[in-house]
Short mmCIF file of C-alpha atoms in Angstrom, two decimals:
data_model
loop_
_atom_site.label_atom_id
_atom_site.label_comp_id
_atom_site.label_asym_id
_atom_site.label_seq_id
_atom_site.Cartn_x
_atom_site.Cartn_y
_atom_site.Cartn_z
CA MET U 241 -9.60 -61.66 84.61
CA GLY U 242 -12.78 -62.44 82.81
CA TYR U 243 -15.02 -60.18 80.76
CA SER U 244 -17.25 -59.57 83.63
CA ASP U 245 -14.66 -58.25 85.76
CA VAL U 246 -13.91 -55.31 83.50
CA PRO U 247 -15.54 -51.95 84.88
CA ASN U 248 -18.16 -50.33 82.66
CA ILE U 249 -16.48 -46.90 81.99
CA ASP U 250 -18.68 -44.47 80.26
CA TRP U 251 -15.73 -42.82 78.32
CA PHE U 252 -17.75 -40.11 76.53
CA THR U 253 -18.38 -39.04 80.17
CA VAL U 254 -15.10 -39.20 81.22
CA GLY U 255 -13.81 -37.12 77.91
CA GLY U 256 -16.52 -34.66 78.44
CA VAL U 257 -15.09 -34.24 82.09
CA LEU U 258 -11.52 -34.04 81.08
CA ALA U 259 -12.63 -31.78 78.59
CA TYR U 260 -14.57 -29.44 80.70
CA PHE U 261 -11.45 -29.08 83.13
CA GLY U 262 -8.59 -29.35 80.82
CA ILE U 263 -9.82 -26.73 78.05
CA PRO U 264 -9.95 -23.86 80.76
CA LEU U 265 -6.60 -25.29 82.49
CA LEU U 266 -4.74 -24.84 78.93
CA ALA U 267 -6.17 -21.71 78.31
CA ILE U 268 -5.02 -20.12 81.55
CA TRP U 269 -1.78 -22.07 81.67
CA TYR U 270 -0.91 -20.47 78.11
CA GLU U 271 -2.06 -17.01 78.93
CA ASP U 272 1.23 -15.09 79.65
CA SER U 273 0.92 -12.24 77.23
CA ARG U 274 0.91 -9.57 79.89
CA ALA U 275 -2.26 -8.55 77.99
CA THR U 276 -5.13 -7.09 79.87
CA ALA U 277 -8.98 -7.09 79.38
CA SER U 278 -11.27 -4.06 80.39
CA ARG U 279 -14.45 -4.92 82.36
CA THR U 280 -16.44 -4.16 79.12
CA THR U 281 -14.63 -6.49 77.18
CA PHE U 282 -14.77 -9.19 80.05
CA ALA U 283 -18.71 -8.60 80.63
CA PHE U 284 -18.99 -9.28 76.81
CA TRP U 285 -17.13 -12.27 77.00
CA PHE U 286 -18.89 -13.55 80.20
CA LEU U 287 -22.49 -13.29 78.76
CA PHE U 288 -21.03 -15.01 75.34
CA TYR U 289 -19.77 -17.87 77.42
CA LEU U 290 -22.87 -18.36 79.62
CA GLY U 291 -25.64 -16.88 77.46
CA PRO U 292 -26.62 -20.04 75.97
CA TRP U 293 -27.00 -21.70 79.35
CA ILE U 294 -29.45 -19.03 80.19
CA LEU U 295 -31.38 -19.17 77.05
CA ALA U 296 -31.39 -23.07 77.45
CA GLY U 297 -32.88 -22.57 81.07
CA VAL U 298 -35.58 -20.18 79.55
CA GLY U 299 -36.19 -22.53 76.48
CA ILE U 300 -36.73 -25.55 78.91
CA ARG U 301 -39.10 -23.67 80.85
CA PHE U 302 -41.24 -23.16 77.70
CA TYR U 303 -40.46 -26.35 75.83
CA PRO U 304 -39.64 -29.16 78.34
CA GLU U 305 -39.66 -31.67 75.79
CA TRP U 306 -36.53 -30.19 74.15
CA ILE U 307 -34.37 -30.61 77.19
CA ALA U 308 -32.06 -33.03 75.95
CA GLU U 309 -31.41 -31.10 72.82
CA LEU U 310 -31.10 -27.76 74.75
CA GLY U 311 -28.77 -29.25 77.32
CA ALA U 312 -26.67 -30.80 74.80
CA ALA U 313 -26.41 -27.67 72.60
CA ALA U 314 -25.13 -25.58 75.62
CA SER U 315 -22.87 -28.14 76.72
CA ILE U 316 -21.38 -27.85 73.26
CA TRP U 317 -21.29 -24.34 73.46
CA LEU U 318 -19.51 -24.20 76.89
CA LEU U 319 -16.42 -26.35 75.24
CA VAL U 320 -16.31 -24.07 72.19
CA ALA U 321 -16.50 -20.89 74.17
CA ALA U 322 -14.24 -22.03 77.25
CA TYR U 323 -11.02 -21.29 75.81
CA PRO U 324 -11.42 -17.60 74.90
CA PHE U 325 -13.47 -16.99 77.66
CA TYR U 326 -10.76 -18.45 80.32
CA LYS U 327 -7.87 -16.34 78.59
CA VAL U 328 -10.11 -13.24 79.05
CA LEU U 329 -10.83 -14.19 82.73
CA ALA U 330 -6.93 -14.46 83.07
CA ARG U 331 -6.37 -11.09 81.55
CA ARG U 332 -9.19 -9.31 83.43
CA ALA U 333 -7.65 -10.87 86.69
CA ARG U 334 -4.43 -9.62 85.81
CA GLN U 335 -5.80 -5.88 85.44
CA ALA U 336 -7.96 -6.32 88.59
CA GLY U 337 -4.62 -7.13 90.40
CA LEU U 338 -5.98 -11.00 91.44
CA GLU U 339 -3.09 -13.73 91.69
CA ARG U 340 -3.46 -16.46 89.30
CA VAL U 341 -4.78 -18.92 91.94
CA TYR U 342 -7.92 -17.37 91.78
CA VAL U 343 -7.94 -17.90 88.14
CA TYR U 344 -7.55 -21.69 88.65
CA ARG U 345 -10.43 -21.63 91.15
CA ALA U 346 -12.70 -20.18 88.54
CA ILE U 347 -12.64 -23.55 86.73
CA ILE U 348 -14.73 -25.00 89.52
CA PRO U 349 -18.49 -24.88 88.80
CA GLY U 350 -20.14 -22.27 90.77
CA ILE U 351 -17.09 -20.29 92.15
CA ASN U 352 -16.73 -19.56 88.54
CA ILE U 353 -19.74 -17.52 88.59
CA ALA U 354 -18.77 -15.67 91.75
CA ILE U 355 -15.28 -14.86 90.67
CA SER U 356 -16.70 -13.90 87.16
CA ILE U 357 -19.16 -11.57 88.72
CA ALA U 358 -16.52 -10.05 91.39
CA LEU U 359 -14.05 -9.45 88.29
CA LEU U 360 -17.02 -7.06 86.78
CA PHE U 361 -16.97 -4.71 89.42
CA MET U 362 -13.12 -4.85 90.65
CA PRO U 363 -11.22 -1.79 89.43
CA ALA U 364 -7.99 -1.90 87.49
CA LYS U 365 -4.76 -1.87 89.55
CA ASN U 366 -1.13 -1.49 88.28
CA ASP U 367 0.84 -3.47 90.64
CA THR U 368 -0.12 -7.49 90.20
CA LYS U 369 1.55 -10.69 91.44
CA PHE U 370 0.04 -12.56 88.59
CA HIS U 371 3.02 -14.08 87.05
CA ASP U 372 5.10 -14.61 90.61
#
């Protein structure tokens, strides 16, 4: 097998994808404290997690030449804030009575926004099958 037969793999992209999905998976997997999170606490962490993306979108509107810098900064912020956000998401889902499978589905881009908004409005329940 010659050098030209080796596929060109962008390891930075592979690492980014693994981190984007791996960090939330670790946070959800190891969240077994039986703690819960109120809607107010979850709303804070939801804005804390997605706020930089909103600001980056607004910034790109007014400063389109900064698109690479704003996108990179927002992506790094997502990696930094992912672990605490998904731990709080799991706690809020537990309090709302959702099963753990819905929390795992929240890792998928786009679906996480829908599940997070639903969790902002769901009332607390006492009985849950989160750990079953």
